[in-house]
Amino acid sequence: MTRIPGLRALLILFVFVVATAAVAGCAGRGPDTPPDRGHSPAAPAPRPAIHLGTDGDRALVPGGPPLPFRVTVAGLTETQAARRVLALYIGTVPDRLQIREDGTWRDVRLQWTNEQDDDGEFAAVLPLSHRGKARKRIEFRLFTADQRRSYVDGQVPAVADTIAAQLAPARKGWVPDTHPAASASRVRLPVDPTHLAIEVPQLLRATEGGPPVEWEVRVRNVAGKLTRSGLRIAITLSPGAVGQSVSRLHWSIDQEGRWTDLTGREHVETDAFALEPGESRTVRIRIALPTGATPKNAGDLAAALSAAVSAPWWPSDPDQPSGVSLDSESTNVLADEG
C-alpha cells in the first residue's frame, strides 16, 4: 500500500482549526444565556392602586353641607384605564353625589346594589378614562339626607358612614356587588350628628266661642358642633274631618312679639333663621274656635296643626348647611263643650 506523504499531518491540522473556532464562538456567551432572538423580554405591567381621602377639618352633617372627598388612582396606563371602571359604594343615605370635571360639578347617578331587600348600599360607576386620558385624581362631593339609615338591632351596620372604592372591568351590563370586597379601599367619614328636633304639645282643647288657646312649636339643634342656617318653620292648619273647612277658624302667629292674623289661610312659614349647637327657636300660634266650628255628628276634632322645618336643598354656597326636610309633627285641636 502506497502512503501519501503529509496527509496525516494535514488532517490533524484541520481538526485543530475547527475545535479552536468552536471554543472562540462560545467564549462570549455564558453557559445559561439563551440565544439572542432579536428582542428583550416585556416589562411587567404596573399594578393599579386606589386611595381615598377627605379634608381633616370637615365633617359630614346629615342634611347639611356637602362633604368633599377624593379618589386617587396610581399605576394605571391610559390603555388600562379605557378598559376599567371605578365603583364607589356610599355607606350612608346620599341625596346627591357630584364629580368635578372640567372645572364644574355634575351629578353622578346612584343605584341601589340589592333590589330584593335592604341589605345593600348606594353605588356609583364611573369610567376611569376621561377625554382619552386616565383619571389620576378625582374630586367628589357628597350630599346626604337628614334622615339617616336605621340601625339593625341597635347596632351600626359595618358599612355605615364609609365610602369604599374598587376597580372593575368595563363590561357591558356589569353592576356593583351587594358589598364591596374586603380588599377594597375605603375611608370612614367623620360624622357630626347634628340634627334638629321638633317639639309640639299632644293636644289642644278649645271652647267653641271661647278665648283662643296657644300652641308652641320648639325646634332645637340638639347635637353636633355646627350651626344650622337657612332654617324656616312651616305651620299648616288643616280640617279635622273630611269636608270640613278651616276658613272660619281664627288663628294667628307671634312675630317678634306682635300677633299677625292668619284667618282664611292654611299655611305660613317663618323668616329664615340660624341655630347654634344646643340653641332652640320657639314659635307661638293662637287658635280660637267660633261657635259651630265642629258640625254635628262630626266628632270633637275641630282642626289639626302641623309643623315642619325646611331649608333650600341645594345652596349656591355649598359651605352653608342646608338640605333639611323633617317629617311634620302634628297636634289635634279638640272642641270642648262650653
mmCIF file of C-alpha atoms in Angstrom:
data_model
loop_
_atom_site.group_PDB
_atom_site.id
_atom_site.type_symbol
_atom_site.label_atom_id
_atom_site.label_comp_id
_atom_site.label_asym_id
_atom_site.label_seq_id
_atom_site.Cartn_x
_atom_site.Cartn_y
_atom_site.Cartn_z
ATOM 1 C CA MET A 1 0.000 0.000 0.000
ATOM 2 C CA THR A 2 1.366 3.397 -1.001
ATOM 3 C CA ARG A 3 1.438 6.084 1.664
ATOM 4 C CA ILE A 4 0.746 9.756 0.712
ATOM 5 C CA PRO A 5 3.324 11.951 2.442
ATOM 6 C CA GLY A 6 1.890 14.721 4.786
ATOM 7 C CA LEU A 7 -1.769 13.608 4.607
ATOM 8 C CA ARG A 8 -1.918 12.626 8.263
ATOM 9 C CA ALA A 9 -0.411 15.920 9.368
ATOM 10 C CA LEU A 10 -2.906 17.869 7.243
ATOM 11 C CA LEU A 11 -5.866 16.024 8.819
ATOM 12 C CA ILE A 12 -4.640 16.779 12.341
ATOM 13 C CA LEU A 13 -4.275 20.474 11.453
ATOM 14 C CA PHE A 14 -7.902 20.658 10.149
ATOM 15 C CA VAL A 15 -9.354 19.121 13.333
ATOM 16 C CA PHE A 16 -7.377 21.602 15.454
ATOM 17 C CA VAL A 17 -8.671 24.639 13.497
ATOM 18 C CA VAL A 18 -12.335 23.549 13.759
ATOM 19 C CA ALA A 19 -12.067 22.963 17.532
ATOM 20 C CA THR A 20 -10.421 26.341 18.073
ATOM 21 C CA ALA A 21 -13.187 28.149 16.193
ATOM 22 C CA ALA A 22 -15.903 26.414 18.246
ATOM 23 C CA VAL A 23 -14.250 27.431 21.516
ATOM 24 C CA ALA A 24 -13.872 31.022 20.348
ATOM 25 C CA GLY A 25 -17.578 31.186 19.410
ATOM 26 C CA CYS A 26 -18.635 30.112 22.873
ATOM 27 C CA ALA A 27 -16.260 32.425 24.720
ATOM 28 C CA GLY A 28 -18.585 35.497 24.534
ATOM 29 C CA ARG A 29 -21.657 33.731 25.939
ATOM 30 C CA GLY A 30 -22.250 32.206 29.376
ATOM 31 C CA PRO A 31 -23.430 28.663 29.638
ATOM 32 C CA ASP A 32 -27.045 29.719 30.701
ATOM 33 C CA THR A 33 -27.518 32.638 28.293
ATOM 34 C CA PRO A 34 -30.339 31.936 25.818
ATOM 35 C CA PRO A 35 -29.738 32.660 22.178
ATOM 36 C CA ASP A 36 -30.432 36.223 21.044
ATOM 37 C CA ARG A 37 -33.744 36.239 19.134
ATOM 38 C CA GLY A 38 -33.764 39.941 18.300
ATOM 39 C CA HIS A 39 -35.878 41.403 21.254
ATOM 40 C CA SER A 40 -35.774 41.820 25.051
ATOM 41 C CA PRO A 41 -38.468 40.446 27.433
ATOM 42 C CA ALA A 42 -41.501 42.803 28.129
ATOM 43 C CA ALA A 43 -41.510 44.800 31.388
ATOM 44 C CA PRO A 44 -44.230 43.834 33.911
ATOM 45 C CA ALA A 45 -47.424 45.940 33.698
ATOM 46 C CA PRO A 46 -47.908 48.429 36.582
ATOM 47 C CA ARG A 47 -50.334 47.405 39.318
ATOM 48 C CA PRO A 48 -53.152 49.929 39.956
ATOM 49 C CA ALA A 49 -53.619 51.283 43.471
ATOM 50 C CA ILE A 50 -56.586 53.286 44.853
ATOM 51 C CA HIS A 51 -56.590 55.720 47.759
ATOM 52 C CA LEU A 52 -59.499 57.668 49.277
ATOM 53 C CA GLY A 53 -59.239 60.756 51.436
ATOM 54 C CA THR A 54 -61.201 63.621 52.986
ATOM 55 C CA ASP A 55 -60.233 67.009 54.348
ATOM 56 C CA GLY A 56 -59.400 66.519 58.001
ATOM 57 C CA ASP A 57 -61.238 69.610 59.224
ATOM 58 C CA ARG A 58 -64.545 68.809 57.525
ATOM 59 C CA ALA A 59 -67.331 66.626 58.907
ATOM 60 C CA LEU A 60 -70.372 65.042 57.293
ATOM 61 C CA VAL A 61 -73.577 66.588 58.644
ATOM 62 C CA PRO A 62 -76.725 64.633 57.716
ATOM 63 C CA GLY A 63 -78.895 67.072 55.825
ATOM 64 C CA GLY A 64 -76.102 69.650 55.922
ATOM 65 C CA PRO A 65 -73.443 70.920 53.528
ATOM 66 C CA PRO A 66 -71.771 68.521 51.077
ATOM 67 C CA LEU A 67 -68.643 66.687 52.197
ATOM 68 C CA PRO A 68 -65.780 66.777 49.661
ATOM 69 C CA PHE A 69 -63.619 63.693 49.183
ATOM 70 C CA ARG A 70 -61.162 62.489 46.566
ATOM 71 C CA VAL A 71 -60.081 59.260 44.913
ATOM 72 C CA THR A 72 -56.550 58.855 43.557
ATOM 73 C CA VAL A 73 -55.560 56.055 41.197
ATOM 74 C CA ALA A 74 -51.882 55.223 40.610
ATOM 75 C CA GLY A 75 -50.162 52.749 38.307
ATOM 76 C CA LEU A 76 -52.821 52.797 35.587
ATOM 77 C CA THR A 77 -51.878 53.360 31.958
ATOM 78 C CA GLU A 78 -54.234 55.109 29.547
ATOM 79 C CA THR A 79 -54.845 51.816 27.761
ATOM 80 C CA GLN A 80 -55.718 50.086 31.034
ATOM 81 C CA ALA A 81 -57.967 52.981 32.100
ATOM 82 C CA ALA A 82 -60.012 52.670 28.910
ATOM 83 C CA ARG A 83 -60.899 49.112 29.941
ATOM 84 C CA ARG A 84 -61.728 49.791 33.612
ATOM 85 C CA VAL A 85 -64.429 51.480 35.688
ATOM 86 C CA LEU A 86 -64.413 52.841 39.214
ATOM 87 C CA ALA A 87 -67.144 51.588 41.572
ATOM 88 C CA LEU A 88 -67.934 53.777 44.600
ATOM 89 C CA TYR A 89 -70.008 52.410 47.494
ATOM 90 C CA ILE A 90 -71.694 55.009 49.738
ATOM 91 C CA GLY A 91 -72.352 53.635 53.235
ATOM 92 C CA THR A 92 -74.859 56.288 54.281
ATOM 93 C CA VAL A 93 -78.071 57.783 52.868
ATOM 94 C CA PRO A 94 -76.990 60.022 49.991
ATOM 95 C CA ASP A 95 -79.201 62.601 48.343
ATOM 96 C CA ARG A 96 -76.703 63.623 45.713
ATOM 97 C CA LEU A 97 -73.191 62.697 44.558
ATOM 98 C CA GLN A 98 -71.275 65.063 42.317
ATOM 99 C CA ILE A 99 -67.964 64.829 40.431
ATOM 100 C CA ARG A 100 -65.786 67.758 39.435
ATOM 101 C CA GLU A 101 -64.976 67.614 35.738
ATOM 102 C CA ASP A 102 -63.513 70.333 33.532
ATOM 103 C CA GLY A 103 -63.876 72.863 36.348
ATOM 104 C CA THR A 104 -67.594 72.278 37.023
ATOM 105 C CA TRP A 105 -69.667 69.964 39.232
ATOM 106 C CA ARG A 106 -72.022 67.450 37.645
ATOM 107 C CA ASP A 107 -74.317 64.834 39.161
ATOM 108 C CA VAL A 108 -73.348 61.161 39.249
ATOM 109 C CA ARG A 109 -76.128 58.581 39.003
ATOM 110 C CA LEU A 110 -76.559 56.459 42.126
ATOM 111 C CA GLN A 111 -78.008 52.948 42.150
ATOM 112 C CA TRP A 112 -79.017 50.513 44.872
ATOM 113 C CA THR A 113 -76.901 47.360 44.877
ATOM 114 C CA ASN A 114 -79.654 44.992 46.019
ATOM 115 C CA GLU A 115 -83.154 45.402 44.625
ATOM 116 C CA GLN A 116 -84.522 42.472 46.634
ATOM 117 C CA ASP A 117 -84.152 43.853 50.163
ATOM 118 C CA ASP A 118 -82.474 46.499 52.272
ATOM 119 C CA ASP A 119 -79.139 44.675 52.527
ATOM 120 C CA GLY A 120 -77.215 46.869 50.138
ATOM 121 C CA GLU A 121 -75.539 50.204 49.536
ATOM 122 C CA PHE A 122 -75.892 53.092 47.155
ATOM 123 C CA ALA A 123 -73.242 52.825 44.459
ATOM 124 C CA ALA A 124 -71.921 54.798 41.504
ATOM 125 C CA VAL A 125 -69.969 53.507 38.490
ATOM 126 C CA LEU A 126 -67.658 55.837 36.531
ATOM 127 C CA PRO A 127 -65.288 55.294 33.615
ATOM 128 C CA LEU A 128 -61.623 55.641 34.520
ATOM 129 C CA SER A 129 -60.849 57.327 31.223
ATOM 130 C CA HIS A 130 -61.866 60.951 30.611
ATOM 131 C CA ARG A 131 -61.238 62.610 27.262
ATOM 132 C CA GLY A 132 -58.842 59.799 26.356
ATOM 133 C CA LYS A 133 -56.690 60.186 29.469
ATOM 134 C CA ALA A 134 -56.504 58.083 32.619
ATOM 135 C CA ARG A 135 -58.028 59.721 35.690
ATOM 136 C CA LYS A 136 -55.403 60.076 38.395
ATOM 137 C CA ARG A 137 -57.167 62.322 40.947
ATOM 138 C CA ILE A 138 -60.967 62.519 41.052
ATOM 139 C CA GLU A 139 -62.784 65.123 43.154
ATOM 140 C CA PHE A 140 -66.246 64.310 44.566
ATOM 141 C CA ARG A 141 -68.707 65.908 46.970
ATOM 142 C CA LEU A 142 -71.483 64.089 48.782
ATOM 143 C CA PHE A 143 -74.845 65.494 49.926
ATOM 144 C CA THR A 144 -76.631 63.328 52.498
ATOM 145 C CA ALA A 145 -80.181 63.079 53.806
ATOM 146 C CA ASP A 146 -81.191 64.399 57.198
ATOM 147 C CA GLN A 147 -82.880 61.068 57.936
ATOM 148 C CA ARG A 148 -80.078 58.547 58.413
ATOM 149 C CA ARG A 149 -80.298 54.808 57.828
ATOM 150 C CA SER A 150 -81.938 52.859 60.638
ATOM 151 C CA TYR A 151 -79.651 50.693 62.717
ATOM 152 C CA VAL A 152 -80.116 46.927 62.771
ATOM 153 C CA ASP A 153 -80.909 45.515 66.231
ATOM 154 C CA GLY A 154 -79.400 48.610 67.778
ATOM 155 C CA GLN A 155 -76.074 48.052 66.015
ATOM 156 C CA VAL A 156 -74.463 50.329 63.446
ATOM 157 C CA PRO A 157 -74.007 48.423 60.147
ATOM 158 C CA ALA A 158 -70.406 47.752 59.151
ATOM 159 C CA VAL A 159 -70.819 49.834 56.003
ATOM 160 C CA ALA A 160 -72.309 52.827 57.838
ATOM 161 C CA ASP A 161 -70.523 56.147 57.379
ATOM 162 C CA THR A 162 -67.949 54.734 54.959
ATOM 163 C CA ILE A 163 -67.060 55.108 51.296
ATOM 164 C CA ALA A 164 -65.415 52.184 49.519
ATOM 165 C CA ALA A 165 -63.859 52.065 46.047
ATOM 166 C CA GLN A 166 -62.647 49.341 43.718
ATOM 167 C CA LEU A 167 -61.754 48.848 40.054
ATOM 168 C CA ALA A 168 -63.704 46.565 37.726
ATOM 169 C CA PRO A 169 -63.597 45.606 34.048
ATOM 170 C CA ALA A 170 -65.652 47.888 31.802
ATOM 171 C CA ARG A 171 -68.008 45.141 30.661
ATOM 172 C CA LYS A 172 -71.457 45.868 29.303
ATOM 173 C CA GLY A 173 -74.110 45.046 31.878
ATOM 174 C CA TRP A 174 -71.697 44.895 34.822
ATOM 175 C CA VAL A 175 -73.306 46.011 38.101
ATOM 176 C CA PRO A 176 -71.704 46.619 41.516
ATOM 177 C CA ASP A 177 -71.751 43.803 44.051
ATOM 178 C CA THR A 178 -74.027 43.962 47.083
ATOM 179 C CA HIS A 179 -70.998 44.628 49.287
ATOM 180 C CA PRO A 180 -67.524 45.649 48.132
ATOM 181 C CA ALA A 181 -64.719 43.148 48.631
ATOM 182 C CA ALA A 182 -62.842 43.227 51.916
ATOM 183 C CA SER A 183 -59.731 44.271 49.989
ATOM 184 C CA ALA A 184 -61.451 47.362 48.550
ATOM 185 C CA SER A 185 -60.014 50.710 49.569
ATOM 186 C CA ARG A 186 -62.284 52.571 51.964
ATOM 187 C CA VAL A 187 -62.424 55.649 54.164
ATOM 188 C CA ARG A 188 -64.566 56.244 57.242
ATOM 189 C CA LEU A 189 -66.425 59.527 57.071
ATOM 190 C CA PRO A 190 -66.084 61.923 60.005
ATOM 191 C CA VAL A 191 -69.701 62.475 61.027
ATOM 192 C CA ASP A 192 -71.115 65.333 63.065
ATOM 193 C CA PRO A 193 -74.528 64.019 64.172
ATOM 194 C CA THR A 194 -76.110 67.468 64.101
ATOM 195 C CA HIS A 195 -79.846 67.242 63.638
ATOM 196 C CA LEU A 196 -82.997 69.103 64.548
ATOM 197 C CA ALA A 197 -85.809 68.092 66.867
ATOM 198 C CA ILE A 198 -89.348 69.476 66.782
ATOM 199 C CA GLU A 199 -91.425 69.560 69.954
ATOM 200 C CA VAL A 200 -95.177 70.250 69.991
ATOM 201 C CA PRO A 201 -97.924 69.551 72.553
ATOM 202 C CA GLN A 202 -100.023 66.458 72.018
ATOM 203 C CA LEU A 203 -103.477 68.056 72.235
ATOM 204 C CA LEU A 204 -105.140 71.449 72.366
ATOM 205 C CA ARG A 205 -108.559 71.854 73.902
ATOM 206 C CA ALA A 206 -110.534 74.938 72.920
ATOM 207 C CA THR A 207 -114.072 76.000 73.743
ATOM 208 C CA GLU A 208 -116.265 76.977 70.822
ATOM 209 C CA GLY A 209 -116.902 80.696 71.047
ATOM 210 C CA GLY A 210 -114.335 80.915 73.879
ATOM 211 C CA PRO A 211 -110.887 82.546 74.172
ATOM 212 C CA PRO A 212 -108.000 81.386 71.956
ATOM 213 C CA VAL A 213 -105.636 78.652 73.060
ATOM 214 C CA GLU A 214 -101.910 78.770 72.422
ATOM 215 C CA TRP A 215 -99.764 76.244 70.559
ATOM 216 C CA GLU A 216 -95.965 76.326 70.798
ATOM 217 C CA VAL A 217 -93.531 74.800 68.329
ATOM 218 C CA ARG A 218 -89.970 74.401 69.575
ATOM 219 C CA VAL A 219 -87.130 73.497 67.192
ATOM 220 C CA ARG A 220 -83.758 72.565 68.688
ATOM 221 C CA ASN A 221 -80.298 71.966 67.245
ATOM 222 C CA VAL A 222 -79.789 69.001 69.537
ATOM 223 C CA ALA A 223 -76.337 67.635 68.681
ATOM 224 C CA GLY A 224 -73.095 68.218 66.885
ATOM 225 C CA LYS A 225 -70.819 71.224 66.569
ATOM 226 C CA LEU A 226 -72.123 73.049 63.515
ATOM 227 C CA THR A 227 -74.616 75.873 63.144
ATOM 228 C CA ARG A 228 -77.728 75.089 61.121
ATOM 229 C CA SER A 229 -78.652 78.039 58.929
ATOM 230 C CA GLY A 230 -81.308 78.980 56.406
ATOM 231 C CA LEU A 231 -83.993 77.265 58.508
ATOM 232 C CA ARG A 232 -87.710 78.010 58.284
ATOM 233 C CA ILE A 233 -90.577 76.663 60.397
ATOM 234 C CA ALA A 234 -93.645 75.850 58.301
ATOM 235 C CA ILE A 235 -97.053 75.775 60.046
ATOM 236 C CA THR A 236 -100.147 74.222 58.428
ATOM 237 C CA LEU A 237 -103.762 74.317 59.595
ATOM 238 C CA SER A 238 -105.962 71.551 58.189
ATOM 239 C CA PRO A 239 -109.606 70.430 58.706
ATOM 240 C CA GLY A 240 -110.363 67.958 61.445
ATOM 241 C CA ALA A 241 -112.852 65.994 59.333
ATOM 242 C CA VAL A 242 -113.441 65.258 55.661
ATOM 243 C CA GLY A 243 -115.436 68.012 54.017
ATOM 244 C CA GLN A 244 -114.849 70.390 56.905
ATOM 245 C CA SER A 245 -113.449 73.884 56.298
ATOM 246 C CA VAL A 246 -110.939 75.859 58.351
ATOM 247 C CA SER A 247 -111.753 79.186 56.696
ATOM 248 C CA ARG A 248 -113.762 80.316 59.753
ATOM 249 C CA LEU A 249 -111.142 79.351 62.327
ATOM 250 C CA HIS A 250 -109.324 82.336 63.811
ATOM 251 C CA TRP A 251 -105.611 81.791 64.165
ATOM 252 C CA SER A 252 -102.532 83.990 64.360
ATOM 253 C CA ILE A 253 -98.732 83.783 64.696
ATOM 254 C CA ASP A 254 -96.458 85.659 67.057
ATOM 255 C CA GLN A 255 -93.869 87.564 65.020
ATOM 256 C CA GLU A 256 -91.373 89.347 67.253
ATOM 257 C CA GLY A 257 -93.974 89.995 69.928
ATOM 258 C CA ARG A 258 -96.713 91.089 67.541
ATOM 259 C CA TRP A 259 -99.618 88.813 66.624
ATOM 260 C CA THR A 260 -100.309 88.531 62.889
ATOM 261 C CA ASP A 261 -103.772 87.334 61.866
ATOM 262 C CA LEU A 262 -103.811 84.254 59.587
ATOM 263 C CA THR A 263 -107.567 83.678 59.394
ATOM 264 C CA GLY A 264 -108.560 82.379 55.979
ATOM 265 C CA ARG A 265 -105.093 80.949 55.305
ATOM 266 C CA GLU A 266 -103.942 77.352 55.661
ATOM 267 C CA HIS A 267 -100.150 77.702 55.641
ATOM 268 C CA VAL A 268 -97.452 80.072 56.880
ATOM 269 C CA GLU A 269 -93.641 79.994 57.035
ATOM 270 C CA THR A 270 -91.366 81.929 59.348
ATOM 271 C CA ASP A 271 -88.468 84.039 58.193
ATOM 272 C CA ALA A 272 -85.138 82.247 57.769
ATOM 273 C CA PHE A 273 -83.013 81.834 60.884
ATOM 274 C CA ALA A 274 -79.943 80.004 62.175
ATOM 275 C CA LEU A 275 -79.423 77.787 65.211
ATOM 276 C CA GLU A 276 -76.130 77.413 67.014
ATOM 277 C CA PRO A 277 -75.416 73.972 68.564
ATOM 278 C CA GLY A 278 -77.747 73.486 71.520
ATOM 279 C CA GLU A 279 -79.890 76.516 70.695
ATOM 280 C CA SER A 280 -83.643 76.443 70.078
ATOM 281 C CA ARG A 281 -86.313 78.582 68.436
ATOM 282 C CA THR A 282 -89.928 78.707 69.604
ATOM 283 C CA VAL A 283 -92.886 79.815 67.504
ATOM 284 C CA ARG A 284 -96.257 80.614 69.150
ATOM 285 C CA ILE A 285 -99.629 80.102 67.456
ATOM 286 C CA ARG A 286 -103.055 81.101 68.794
ATOM 287 C CA ILE A 287 -106.259 79.496 67.576
ATOM 288 C CA ALA A 288 -109.879 80.268 68.508
ATOM 289 C CA LEU A 289 -112.926 78.225 67.549
ATOM 290 C CA PRO A 290 -116.103 80.093 66.618
ATOM 291 C CA THR A 291 -119.463 78.630 67.566
ATOM 292 C CA GLY A 292 -120.321 75.765 65.224
ATOM 293 C CA ALA A 293 -116.698 75.022 64.348
ATOM 294 C CA THR A 294 -117.408 71.310 64.613
ATOM 295 C CA PRO A 295 -120.549 70.222 62.750
ATOM 296 C CA LYS A 296 -122.890 67.826 64.479
ATOM 297 C CA ASN A 297 -122.040 64.130 64.144
ATOM 298 C CA ALA A 298 -118.503 65.092 63.061
ATOM 299 C CA GLY A 299 -116.889 64.297 66.401
ATOM 300 C CA ASP A 300 -114.996 66.760 68.556
ATOM 301 C CA LEU A 301 -111.936 67.195 66.267
ATOM 302 C CA ALA A 302 -112.080 70.775 65.057
ATOM 303 C CA ALA A 303 -108.716 71.053 63.279
ATOM 304 C CA ALA A 304 -105.152 69.784 63.091
ATOM 305 C CA LEU A 305 -101.997 71.873 63.359
ATOM 306 C CA SER A 306 -98.686 70.613 61.987
ATOM 307 C CA ALA A 307 -95.127 71.977 61.961
ATOM 308 C CA ALA A 308 -92.059 71.102 59.912
ATOM 309 C CA VAL A 309 -88.584 72.526 59.378
ATOM 310 C CA SER A 310 -87.318 73.173 55.879
ATOM 311 C CA ALA A 311 -84.372 74.777 54.127
ATOM 312 C CA PRO A 312 -83.232 75.055 50.495
ATOM 313 C CA TRP A 313 -81.928 71.696 49.280
ATOM 314 C CA TRP A 314 -79.030 72.757 47.063
ATOM 315 C CA PRO A 315 -77.399 76.003 48.206
ATOM 316 C CA SER A 316 -75.454 78.239 45.852
ATOM 317 C CA ASP A 317 -72.752 78.224 48.529
ATOM 318 C CA PRO A 318 -72.143 74.556 49.382
ATOM 319 C CA ASP A 319 -70.361 75.511 52.617
ATOM 320 C CA GLN A 320 -73.607 76.749 54.176
ATOM 321 C CA PRO A 321 -75.554 73.963 55.968
ATOM 322 C CA SER A 322 -78.930 73.274 54.412
ATOM 323 C CA GLY A 323 -80.991 70.487 52.941
ATOM 324 C CA VAL A 324 -83.243 69.915 55.952
ATOM 325 C CA SER A 325 -86.630 68.330 55.377
ATOM 326 C CA LEU A 326 -88.114 66.841 58.512
ATOM 327 C CA ASP A 327 -91.355 64.934 58.847
ATOM 328 C CA SER A 328 -94.007 67.189 60.318
ATOM 329 C CA GLU A 329 -95.195 66.951 63.909
ATOM 330 C CA SER A 330 -98.942 67.341 64.348
ATOM 331 C CA THR A 331 -101.396 68.258 67.090
ATOM 332 C CA ASN A 332 -105.178 67.829 67.133
ATOM 333 C CA VAL A 333 -107.388 70.703 68.251
ATOM 334 C CA LEU A 334 -110.352 69.339 70.203
ATOM 335 C CA ALA A 335 -113.546 71.266 70.767
ATOM 336 C CA ASP A 336 -114.647 71.266 74.396
ATOM 337 C CA GLU A 337 -118.278 71.787 75.305
ATOM 338 C CA GLY A 338 -118.825 75.351 76.514
#
